[in-house]
Short mmCIF file of C-alpha atoms and ligand atoms in Angstrom, two decimals:
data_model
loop_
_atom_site.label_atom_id
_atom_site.label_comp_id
_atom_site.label_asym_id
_atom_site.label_seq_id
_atom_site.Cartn_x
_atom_site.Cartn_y
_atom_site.Cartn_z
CA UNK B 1 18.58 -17.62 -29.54
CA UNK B 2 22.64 -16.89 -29.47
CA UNK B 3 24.10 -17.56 -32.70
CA UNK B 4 27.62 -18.71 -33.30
CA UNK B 5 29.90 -18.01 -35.97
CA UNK B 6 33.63 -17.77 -35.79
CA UNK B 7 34.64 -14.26 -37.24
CA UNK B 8 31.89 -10.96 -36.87
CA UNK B 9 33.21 -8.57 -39.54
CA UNK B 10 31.60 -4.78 -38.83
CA UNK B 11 31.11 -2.57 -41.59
CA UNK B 12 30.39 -4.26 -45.70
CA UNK B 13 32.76 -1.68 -47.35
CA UNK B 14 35.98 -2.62 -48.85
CA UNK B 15 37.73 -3.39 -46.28
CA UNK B 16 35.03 -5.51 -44.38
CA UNK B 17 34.15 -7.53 -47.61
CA UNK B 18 37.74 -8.11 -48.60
CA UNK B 19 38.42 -9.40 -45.37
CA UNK B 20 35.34 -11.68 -45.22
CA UNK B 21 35.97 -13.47 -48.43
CA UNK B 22 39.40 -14.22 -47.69
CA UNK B 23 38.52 -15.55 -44.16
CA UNK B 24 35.27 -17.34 -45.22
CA UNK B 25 37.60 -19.12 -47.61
CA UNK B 26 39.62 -20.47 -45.49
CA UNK B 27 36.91 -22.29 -44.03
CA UNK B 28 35.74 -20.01 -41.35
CA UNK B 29 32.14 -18.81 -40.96
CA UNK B 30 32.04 -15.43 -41.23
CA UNK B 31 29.09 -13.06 -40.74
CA UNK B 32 29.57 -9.28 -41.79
CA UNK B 33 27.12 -6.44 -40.03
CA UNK B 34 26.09 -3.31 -41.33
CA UNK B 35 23.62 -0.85 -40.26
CA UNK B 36 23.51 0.86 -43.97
CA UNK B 37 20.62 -0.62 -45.88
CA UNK B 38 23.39 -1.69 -48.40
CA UNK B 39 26.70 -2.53 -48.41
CA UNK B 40 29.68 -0.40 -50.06
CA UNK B 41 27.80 2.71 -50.41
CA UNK B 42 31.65 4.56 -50.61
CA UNK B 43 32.56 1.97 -53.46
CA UNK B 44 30.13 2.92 -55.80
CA UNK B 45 30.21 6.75 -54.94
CA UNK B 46 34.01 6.59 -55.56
CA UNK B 47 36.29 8.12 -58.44
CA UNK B 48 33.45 10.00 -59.16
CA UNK B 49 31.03 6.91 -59.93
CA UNK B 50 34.16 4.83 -61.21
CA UNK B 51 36.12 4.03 -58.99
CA UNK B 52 39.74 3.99 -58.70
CA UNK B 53 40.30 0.70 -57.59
CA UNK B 54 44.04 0.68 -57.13
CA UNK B 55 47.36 2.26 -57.88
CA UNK B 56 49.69 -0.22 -59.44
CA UNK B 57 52.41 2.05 -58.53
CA UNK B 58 51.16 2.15 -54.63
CA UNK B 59 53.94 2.75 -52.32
CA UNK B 60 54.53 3.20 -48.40
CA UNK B 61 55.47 7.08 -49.18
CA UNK B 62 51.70 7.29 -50.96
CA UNK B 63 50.57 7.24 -46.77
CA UNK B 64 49.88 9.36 -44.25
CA UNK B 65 50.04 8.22 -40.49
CA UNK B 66 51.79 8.66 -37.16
CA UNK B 67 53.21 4.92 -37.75
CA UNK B 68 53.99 5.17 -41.72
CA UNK B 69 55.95 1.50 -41.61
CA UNK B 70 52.84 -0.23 -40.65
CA UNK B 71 51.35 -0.47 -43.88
CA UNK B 72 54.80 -1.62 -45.73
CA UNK B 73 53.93 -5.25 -44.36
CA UNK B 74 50.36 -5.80 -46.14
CA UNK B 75 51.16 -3.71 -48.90
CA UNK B 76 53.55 -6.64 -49.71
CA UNK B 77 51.69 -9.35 -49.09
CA UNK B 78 48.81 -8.24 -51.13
CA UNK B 79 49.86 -5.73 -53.59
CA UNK B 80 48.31 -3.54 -56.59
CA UNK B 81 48.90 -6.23 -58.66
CA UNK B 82 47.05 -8.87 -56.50
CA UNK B 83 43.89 -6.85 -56.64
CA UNK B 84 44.48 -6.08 -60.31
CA UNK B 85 44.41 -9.48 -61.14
CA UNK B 86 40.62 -10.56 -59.08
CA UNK B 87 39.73 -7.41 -61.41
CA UNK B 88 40.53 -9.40 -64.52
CA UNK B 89 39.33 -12.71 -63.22
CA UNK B 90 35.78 -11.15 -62.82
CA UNK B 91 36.48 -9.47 -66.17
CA UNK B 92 35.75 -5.92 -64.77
CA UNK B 93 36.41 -3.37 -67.59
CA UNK B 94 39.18 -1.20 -66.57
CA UNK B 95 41.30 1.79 -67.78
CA UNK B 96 44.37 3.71 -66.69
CA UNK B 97 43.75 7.33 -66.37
CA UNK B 98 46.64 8.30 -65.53
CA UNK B 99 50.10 6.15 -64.81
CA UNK B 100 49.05 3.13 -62.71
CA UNK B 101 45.76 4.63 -61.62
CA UNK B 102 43.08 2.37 -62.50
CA UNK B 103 39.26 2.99 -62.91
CA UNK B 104 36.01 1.06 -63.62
CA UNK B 105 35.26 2.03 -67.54
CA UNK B 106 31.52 3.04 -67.35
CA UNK B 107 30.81 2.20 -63.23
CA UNK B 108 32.00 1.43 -60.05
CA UNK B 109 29.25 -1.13 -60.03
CA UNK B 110 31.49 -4.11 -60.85
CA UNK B 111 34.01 -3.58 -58.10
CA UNK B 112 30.99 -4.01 -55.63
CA UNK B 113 29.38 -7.03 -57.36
CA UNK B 114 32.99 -8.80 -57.69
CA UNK B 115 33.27 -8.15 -54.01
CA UNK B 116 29.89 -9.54 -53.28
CA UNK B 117 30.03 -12.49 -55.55
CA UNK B 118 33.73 -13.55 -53.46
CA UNK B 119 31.64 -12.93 -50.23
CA UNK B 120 28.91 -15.64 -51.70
CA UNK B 121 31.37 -18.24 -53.29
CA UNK B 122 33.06 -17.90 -49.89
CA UNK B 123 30.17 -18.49 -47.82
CA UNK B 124 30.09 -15.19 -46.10
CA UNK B 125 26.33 -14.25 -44.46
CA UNK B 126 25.69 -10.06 -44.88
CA UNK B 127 23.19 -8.37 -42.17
CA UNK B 128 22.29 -5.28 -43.10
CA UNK B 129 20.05 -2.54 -41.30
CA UNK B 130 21.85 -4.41 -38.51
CA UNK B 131 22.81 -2.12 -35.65
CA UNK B 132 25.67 -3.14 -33.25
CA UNK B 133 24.56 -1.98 -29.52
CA UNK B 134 27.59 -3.44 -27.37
CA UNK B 135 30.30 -5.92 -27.65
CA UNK B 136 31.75 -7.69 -24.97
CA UNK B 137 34.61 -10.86 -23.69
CA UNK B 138 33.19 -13.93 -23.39
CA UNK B 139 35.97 -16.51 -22.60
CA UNK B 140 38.53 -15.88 -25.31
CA UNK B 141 35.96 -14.85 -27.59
CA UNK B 142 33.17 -12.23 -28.05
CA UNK B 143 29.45 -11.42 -27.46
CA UNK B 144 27.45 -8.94 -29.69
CA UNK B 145 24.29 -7.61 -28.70
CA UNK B 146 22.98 -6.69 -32.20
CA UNK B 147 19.45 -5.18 -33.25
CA UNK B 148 19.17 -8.78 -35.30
CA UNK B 149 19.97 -10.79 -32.27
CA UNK B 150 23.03 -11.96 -30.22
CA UNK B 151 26.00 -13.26 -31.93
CA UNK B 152 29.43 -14.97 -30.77
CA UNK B 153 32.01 -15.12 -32.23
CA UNK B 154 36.57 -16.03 -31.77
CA UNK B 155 37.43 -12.84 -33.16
CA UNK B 156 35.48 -9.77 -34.22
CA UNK B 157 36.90 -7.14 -37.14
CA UNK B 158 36.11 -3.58 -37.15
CA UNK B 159 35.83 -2.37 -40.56
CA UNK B 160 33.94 0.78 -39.76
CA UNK B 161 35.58 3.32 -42.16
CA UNK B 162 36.12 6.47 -40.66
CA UNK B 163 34.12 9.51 -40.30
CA UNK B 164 34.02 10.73 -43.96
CA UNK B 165 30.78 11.77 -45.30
CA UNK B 166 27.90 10.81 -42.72
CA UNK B 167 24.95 10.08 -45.61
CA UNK B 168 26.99 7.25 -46.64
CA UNK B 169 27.47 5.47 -43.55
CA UNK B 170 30.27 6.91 -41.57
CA UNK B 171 30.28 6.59 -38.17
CA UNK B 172 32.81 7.18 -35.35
CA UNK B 173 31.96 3.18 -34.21
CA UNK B 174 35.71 1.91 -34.13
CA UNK B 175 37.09 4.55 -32.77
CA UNK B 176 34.48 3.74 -29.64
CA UNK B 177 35.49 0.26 -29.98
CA UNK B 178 38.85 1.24 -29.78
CA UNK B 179 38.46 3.08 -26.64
CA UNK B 180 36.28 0.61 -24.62
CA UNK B 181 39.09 -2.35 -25.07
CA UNK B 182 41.70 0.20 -24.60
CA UNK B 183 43.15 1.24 -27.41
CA UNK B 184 44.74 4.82 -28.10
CA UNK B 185 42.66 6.61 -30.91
CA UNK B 186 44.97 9.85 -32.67
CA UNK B 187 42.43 12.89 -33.27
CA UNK B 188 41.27 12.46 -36.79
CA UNK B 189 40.61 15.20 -39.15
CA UNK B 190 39.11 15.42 -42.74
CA UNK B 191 41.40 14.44 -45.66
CA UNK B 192 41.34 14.95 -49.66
CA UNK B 193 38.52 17.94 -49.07
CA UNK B 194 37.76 20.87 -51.06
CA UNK B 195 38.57 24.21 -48.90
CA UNK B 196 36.86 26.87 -47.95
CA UNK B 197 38.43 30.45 -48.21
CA UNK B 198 37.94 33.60 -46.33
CA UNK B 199 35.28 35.95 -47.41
CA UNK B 200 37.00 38.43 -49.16
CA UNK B 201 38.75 35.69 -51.53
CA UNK B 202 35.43 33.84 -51.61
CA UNK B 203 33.53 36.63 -53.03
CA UNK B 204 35.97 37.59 -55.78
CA UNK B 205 36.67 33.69 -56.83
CA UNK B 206 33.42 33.20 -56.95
CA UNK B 207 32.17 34.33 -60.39
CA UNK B 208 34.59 32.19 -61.70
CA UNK B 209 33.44 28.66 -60.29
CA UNK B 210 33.87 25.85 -62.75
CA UNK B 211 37.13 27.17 -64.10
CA UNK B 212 39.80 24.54 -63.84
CA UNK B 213 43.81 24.70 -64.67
CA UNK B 214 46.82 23.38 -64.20
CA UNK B 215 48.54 24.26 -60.98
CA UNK B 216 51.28 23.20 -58.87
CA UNK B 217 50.63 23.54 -54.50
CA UNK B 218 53.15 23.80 -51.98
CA UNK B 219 52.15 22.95 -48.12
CA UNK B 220 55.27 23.20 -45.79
CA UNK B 221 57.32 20.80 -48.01
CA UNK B 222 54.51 18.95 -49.73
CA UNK B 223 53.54 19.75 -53.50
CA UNK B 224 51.29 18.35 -55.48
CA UNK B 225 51.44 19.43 -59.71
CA UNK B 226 47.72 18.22 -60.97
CA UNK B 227 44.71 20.49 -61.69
CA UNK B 228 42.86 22.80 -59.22
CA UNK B 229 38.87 23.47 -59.57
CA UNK B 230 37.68 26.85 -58.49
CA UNK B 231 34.05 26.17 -56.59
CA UNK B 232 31.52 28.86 -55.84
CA UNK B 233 32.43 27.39 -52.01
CA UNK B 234 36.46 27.74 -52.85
CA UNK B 235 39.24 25.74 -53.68
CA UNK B 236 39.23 21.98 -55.31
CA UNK B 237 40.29 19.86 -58.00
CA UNK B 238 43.39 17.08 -57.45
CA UNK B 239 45.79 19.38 -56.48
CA UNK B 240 43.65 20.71 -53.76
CA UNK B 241 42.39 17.46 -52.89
CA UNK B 242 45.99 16.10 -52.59
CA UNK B 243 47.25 19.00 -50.35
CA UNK B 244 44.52 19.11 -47.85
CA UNK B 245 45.69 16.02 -45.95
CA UNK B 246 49.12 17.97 -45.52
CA UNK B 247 47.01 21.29 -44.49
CA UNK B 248 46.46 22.60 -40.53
CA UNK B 249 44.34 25.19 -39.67
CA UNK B 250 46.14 28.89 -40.52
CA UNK B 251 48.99 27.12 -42.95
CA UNK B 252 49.43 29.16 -46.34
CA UNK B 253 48.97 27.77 -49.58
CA UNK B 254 51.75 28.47 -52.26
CA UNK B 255 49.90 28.06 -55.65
CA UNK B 256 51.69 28.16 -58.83
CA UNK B 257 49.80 29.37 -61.68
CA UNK B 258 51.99 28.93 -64.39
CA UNK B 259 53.67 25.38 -63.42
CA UNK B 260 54.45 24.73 -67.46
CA UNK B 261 56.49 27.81 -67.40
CA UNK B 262 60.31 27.21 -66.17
CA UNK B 263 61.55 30.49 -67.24
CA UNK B 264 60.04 34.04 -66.79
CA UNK B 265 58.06 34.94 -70.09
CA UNK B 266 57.95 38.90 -69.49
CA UNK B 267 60.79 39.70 -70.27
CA UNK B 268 61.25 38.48 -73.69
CA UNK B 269 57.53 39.63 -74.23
CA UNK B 270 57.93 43.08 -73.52
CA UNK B 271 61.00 42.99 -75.95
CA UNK B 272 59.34 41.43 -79.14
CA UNK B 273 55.66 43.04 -78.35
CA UNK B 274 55.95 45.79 -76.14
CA UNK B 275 52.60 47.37 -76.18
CA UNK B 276 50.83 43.98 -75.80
CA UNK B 277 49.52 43.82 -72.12
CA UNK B 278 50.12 41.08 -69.92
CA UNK B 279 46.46 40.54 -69.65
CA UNK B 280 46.37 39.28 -73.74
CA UNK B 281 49.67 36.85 -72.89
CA UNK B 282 47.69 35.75 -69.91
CA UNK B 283 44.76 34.91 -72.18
CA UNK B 284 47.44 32.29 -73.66
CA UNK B 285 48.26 30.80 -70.33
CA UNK B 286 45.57 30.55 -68.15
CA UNK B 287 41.73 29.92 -68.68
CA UNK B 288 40.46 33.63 -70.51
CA UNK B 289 38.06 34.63 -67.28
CA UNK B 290 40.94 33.67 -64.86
CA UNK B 291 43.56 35.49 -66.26
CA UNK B 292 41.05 38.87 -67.00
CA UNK B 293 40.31 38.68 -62.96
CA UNK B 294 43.54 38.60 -62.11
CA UNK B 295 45.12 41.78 -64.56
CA UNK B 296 41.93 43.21 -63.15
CA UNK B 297 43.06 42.85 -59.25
CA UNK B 298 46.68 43.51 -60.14
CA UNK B 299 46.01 46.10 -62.85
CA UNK B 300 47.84 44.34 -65.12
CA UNK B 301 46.27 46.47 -68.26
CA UNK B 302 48.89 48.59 -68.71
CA UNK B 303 51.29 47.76 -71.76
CA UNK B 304 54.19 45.43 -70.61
CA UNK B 305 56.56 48.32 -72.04
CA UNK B 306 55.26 50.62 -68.85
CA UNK B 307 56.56 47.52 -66.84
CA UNK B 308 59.92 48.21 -65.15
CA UNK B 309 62.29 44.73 -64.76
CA UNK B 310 61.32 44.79 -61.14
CA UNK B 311 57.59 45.58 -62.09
CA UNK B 312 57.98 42.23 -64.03
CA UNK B 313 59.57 39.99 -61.68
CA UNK B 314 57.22 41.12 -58.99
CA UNK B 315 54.11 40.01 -61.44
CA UNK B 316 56.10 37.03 -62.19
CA UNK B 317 56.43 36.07 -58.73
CA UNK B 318 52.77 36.76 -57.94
CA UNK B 319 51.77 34.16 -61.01
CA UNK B 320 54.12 31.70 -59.52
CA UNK B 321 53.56 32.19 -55.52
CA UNK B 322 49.39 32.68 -55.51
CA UNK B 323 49.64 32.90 -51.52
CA UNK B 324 45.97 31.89 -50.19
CA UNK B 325 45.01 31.40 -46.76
CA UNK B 326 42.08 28.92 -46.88
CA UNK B 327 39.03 29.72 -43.98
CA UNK B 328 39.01 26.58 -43.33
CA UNK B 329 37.88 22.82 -45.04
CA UNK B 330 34.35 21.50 -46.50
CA UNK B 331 34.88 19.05 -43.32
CA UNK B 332 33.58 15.85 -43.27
CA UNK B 333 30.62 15.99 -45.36
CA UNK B 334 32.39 15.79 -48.58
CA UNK B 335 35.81 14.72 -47.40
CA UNK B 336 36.89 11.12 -49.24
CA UNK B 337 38.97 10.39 -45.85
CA UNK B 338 39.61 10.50 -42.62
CA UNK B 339 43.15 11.64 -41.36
CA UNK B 340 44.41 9.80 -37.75
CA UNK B 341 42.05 7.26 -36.13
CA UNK B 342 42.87 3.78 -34.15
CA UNK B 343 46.83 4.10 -33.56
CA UNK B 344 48.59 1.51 -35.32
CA UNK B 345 51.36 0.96 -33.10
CA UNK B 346 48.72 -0.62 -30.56
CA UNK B 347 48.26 -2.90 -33.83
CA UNK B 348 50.30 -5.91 -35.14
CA UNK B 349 50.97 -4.91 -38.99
CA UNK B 350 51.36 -8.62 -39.78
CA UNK B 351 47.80 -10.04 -38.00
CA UNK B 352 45.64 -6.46 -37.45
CA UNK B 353 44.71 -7.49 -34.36
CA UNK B 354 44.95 -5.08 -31.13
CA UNK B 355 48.64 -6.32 -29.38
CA UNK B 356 46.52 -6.08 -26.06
CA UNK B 357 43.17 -7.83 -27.11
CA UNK B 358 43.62 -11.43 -28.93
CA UNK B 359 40.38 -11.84 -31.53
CA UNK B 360 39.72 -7.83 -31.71
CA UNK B 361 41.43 -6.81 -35.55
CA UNK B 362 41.27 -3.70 -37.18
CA UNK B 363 41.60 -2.54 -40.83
CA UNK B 364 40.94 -0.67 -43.56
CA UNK B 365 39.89 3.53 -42.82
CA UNK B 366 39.46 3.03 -39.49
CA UNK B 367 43.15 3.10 -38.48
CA UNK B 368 45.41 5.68 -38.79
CA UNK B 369 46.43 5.01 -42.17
CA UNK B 370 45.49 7.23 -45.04
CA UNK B 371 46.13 7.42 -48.88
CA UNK B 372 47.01 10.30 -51.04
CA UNK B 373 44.54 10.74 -53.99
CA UNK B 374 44.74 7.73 -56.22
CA UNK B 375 43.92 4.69 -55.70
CA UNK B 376 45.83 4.10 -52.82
CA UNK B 377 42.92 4.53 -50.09
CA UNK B 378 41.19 1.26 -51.73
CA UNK B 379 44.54 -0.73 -52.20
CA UNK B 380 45.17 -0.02 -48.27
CA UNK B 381 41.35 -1.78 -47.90
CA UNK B 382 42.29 -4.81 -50.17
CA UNK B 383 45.82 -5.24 -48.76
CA UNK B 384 44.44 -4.49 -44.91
CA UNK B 385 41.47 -6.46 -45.14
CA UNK B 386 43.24 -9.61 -46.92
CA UNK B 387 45.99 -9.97 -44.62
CA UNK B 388 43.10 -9.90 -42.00
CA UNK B 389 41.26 -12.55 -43.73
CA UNK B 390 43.96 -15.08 -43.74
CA UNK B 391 44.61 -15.06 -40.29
CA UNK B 392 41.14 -14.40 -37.84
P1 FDA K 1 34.08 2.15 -45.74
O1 FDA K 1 33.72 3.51 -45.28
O2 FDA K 1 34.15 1.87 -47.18
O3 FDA K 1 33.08 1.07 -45.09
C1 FDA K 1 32.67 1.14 -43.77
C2 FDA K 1 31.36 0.41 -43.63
O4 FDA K 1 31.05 0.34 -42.23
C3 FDA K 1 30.21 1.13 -44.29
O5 FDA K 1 29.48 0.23 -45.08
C4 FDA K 1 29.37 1.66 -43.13
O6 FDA K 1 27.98 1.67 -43.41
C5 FDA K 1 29.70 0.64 -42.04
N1 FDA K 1 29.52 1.18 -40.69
C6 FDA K 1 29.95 2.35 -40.19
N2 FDA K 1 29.57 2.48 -38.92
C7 FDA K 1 28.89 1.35 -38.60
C8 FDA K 1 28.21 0.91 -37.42
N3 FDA K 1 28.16 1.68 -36.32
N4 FDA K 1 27.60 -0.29 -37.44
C9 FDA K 1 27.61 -1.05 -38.56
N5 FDA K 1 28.21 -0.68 -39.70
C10 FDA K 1 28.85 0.50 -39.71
N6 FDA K 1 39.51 5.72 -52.55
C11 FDA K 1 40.18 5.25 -53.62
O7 FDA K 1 41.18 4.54 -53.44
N7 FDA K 1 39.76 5.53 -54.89
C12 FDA K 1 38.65 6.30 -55.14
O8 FDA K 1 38.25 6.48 -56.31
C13 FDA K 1 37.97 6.86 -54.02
N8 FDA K 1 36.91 7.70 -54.21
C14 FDA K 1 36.21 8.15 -53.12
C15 FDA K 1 35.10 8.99 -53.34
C16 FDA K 1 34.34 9.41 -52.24
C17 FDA K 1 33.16 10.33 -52.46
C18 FDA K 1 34.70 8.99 -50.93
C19 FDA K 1 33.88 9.42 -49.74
C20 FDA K 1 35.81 8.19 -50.73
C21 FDA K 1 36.58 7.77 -51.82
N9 FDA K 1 37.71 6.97 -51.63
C22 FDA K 1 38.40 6.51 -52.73
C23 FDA K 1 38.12 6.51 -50.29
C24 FDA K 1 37.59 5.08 -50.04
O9 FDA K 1 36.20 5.06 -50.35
C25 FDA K 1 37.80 4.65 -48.61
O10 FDA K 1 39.15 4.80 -48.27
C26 FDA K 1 37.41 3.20 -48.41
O11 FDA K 1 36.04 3.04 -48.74
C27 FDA K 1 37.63 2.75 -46.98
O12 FDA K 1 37.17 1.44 -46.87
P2 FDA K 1 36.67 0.87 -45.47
O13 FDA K 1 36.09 -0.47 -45.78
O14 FDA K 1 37.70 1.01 -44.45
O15 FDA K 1 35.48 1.85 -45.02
#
């Protein structure tokens, strides 16, 4: 037997249950596949178990893609503030960590159950364990040969996600998609990851896993002032996070260590105390075990009256300008994103739906579209997946 439904949504994460709410009420039958055994698997991993489920302060320059414009259309027609206020009407408990980043209190549970509860009001039907073999034309619409049966449908939304962490999910389906009707897919690469260094770097940093501080990263012209994480595999924390989608294989990393500090402390220190070391100042500035490994390395024992002006703007600089060349990135398996994917300008920003193929829409990770840390990568699902919804 062929069922019949009007819209086929692919993938039951954000984006795909967004999407199917919105369209199912409207009035359109909607049907949403998944071949997870249940749906938003990334939701309730997310902001580390409570999710950050938008950035009220969400702007355009908060993306990355080839095509940055496209998202300034569906930001605007479903903004922070949109979502924000579904969040209320479910009476989610919510709290702003930092400035406009908001996060379940206790668990990202109630983002996923608001979702689902839409999807039901709305009259949405969710297959899971449902694997999607082939789709093809049929007349203006579409044929899916599923492992739960056949299915038409007028239009069909891929809502695949990206490639990001495999064990939840993540497959490269849309980009396939993509390429069977057509479509140009930009290589993708793993975003907001934790690097890897070289082993030399590795080896010493590694004693000190678990020690976090304050840092501010230059890539090229991107920086990023939040805290970095050393992990007994390398580098992470927001700051690293944040500057890994701006990384490429063999860039430099500019870390400052001392970010609070606007003016050079030696100086004055060697004046006042001048057989204090730098090591005991350092002590003051940067977590104790951090700053001992690095007057260890530099041999920065010595008392800071042995320490010649140049002596002290060189350590200064070295504090301020930690140069690290990262081996490499933890890849996908613990990246939160995927970098590139389904080229937007073979998109419309206002409908989602392929310029060349009428009923085939797009949205949410899959494109190339992709969030700094903060909220943004959910608010891009919401405002992608909505816009979607009112039109397939
Ligand atoms: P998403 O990946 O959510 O959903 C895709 C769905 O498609 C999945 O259910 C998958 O099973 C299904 N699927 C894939 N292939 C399929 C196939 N072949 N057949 C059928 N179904 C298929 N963002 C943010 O804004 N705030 C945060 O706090 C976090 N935190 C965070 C933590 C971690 C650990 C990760 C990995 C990611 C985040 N993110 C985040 C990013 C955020 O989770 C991500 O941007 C959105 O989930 C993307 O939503 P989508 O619906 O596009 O894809």
């Amino acid at each position: 037997m062929i069922a019949t439904v009007d819209v086929v949504v692919i993938g039951a994460g954000a984006a795909g249950l967004m999407c199917a709410a919105t369209a199912g009420y409207r009035g359109r039958s909607v049907r949403v596949i998944d071949h997870a055994n249940m749906p938003g698997k990334k939701i309730l991993m997310s902001g580390g178990g409570r999710c950050n489920f938008t950035n009220l302060n969400t702007t355009p320059q908060h993306f990355l893609s080839a095509n940055p414009a496209f998202c300034i259309s569906a930001l605007k027609r479903y903004t922070a503030h949109d979502f924000f206020e579904l969040v209320e009407r479910h009476g989610v408990d919510w709290c702003e960590k930092a400035p406009g980043q908001l996060f379940c209190t206790d668990s990202s549970r109630p983002i996923l159950d608001l979702l689902l509860t839409e999807c039901e009001w709305a009259g949405v039907d969710i297959h899971l364990k449902t694997a999607v073999q082939r789709i093809s034309r049929r007349g203006d619409g579409f044929e899916l040969e599923t492992s739960g049966g056949r299915v038409q449908c007028a239009s069909v939304v891929i809502a695949s996600g990206g490639l990001s962490i495999p064990t939840l999910g993540a497959s490269g389906f849309g980009y396939r998609i993509a390429e069977q009707f057509g479509l140009p897919v930009l290589p993708t690469r793993a975003g907001l990851v934790p690097f890897t260094l070289q082993p030399d770097l590795k080896t010493r940093l590694a004693p000190l896993s678990g020690i976090s501080c304050p840092v501010s990263v230059r890539c090229g012209d991107q920086r990023f002032s939040e805290p970095m994480l050393i992990t007994h595999r390398g580098l992470s924390g927001p700051a690293m996070l944040q500057i890994s989608s701006y990384w490429q294989p063999g860039d430099t990393l500019h870390v400052d260590l001392l970010p609070q500090q606007t003016a050079s402390p030696w100086r004055p220190l060697r004046e006042r105390r001048p057989s204090s070391t730098v090591e005991q100042h350092l002590n003051d500035l940067l977590p104790r075990r951090l700053a001992q490994t690095l007057s260890e390395w530099h041999g920065w024992q010595q008392p800071l009256q042995s320490f010649s002006n140049a002596a002290l703007d060189e350590l200064d600089a070295q504090l301020r300008d930690w140069q690290v060349k990262p081996g490499g990135t933890e890849g996908y398996r613990t990246a939160e994103v995927t970098l590139g994917g389904v080229d937007t300008r073979a998109i419309s920003s206002r409908t989602f739906a392929a310029n060349e193929v009428p009923g085939l829409f797009f949205i949410g990770e899959v494109l190339d579209m992709t969030g700094q840390l903060g909220g943004h990568n959910f608010q891009w699902a919401w405002s992608s997946g909505y816009c979607a919804g009112q039109v397939v």
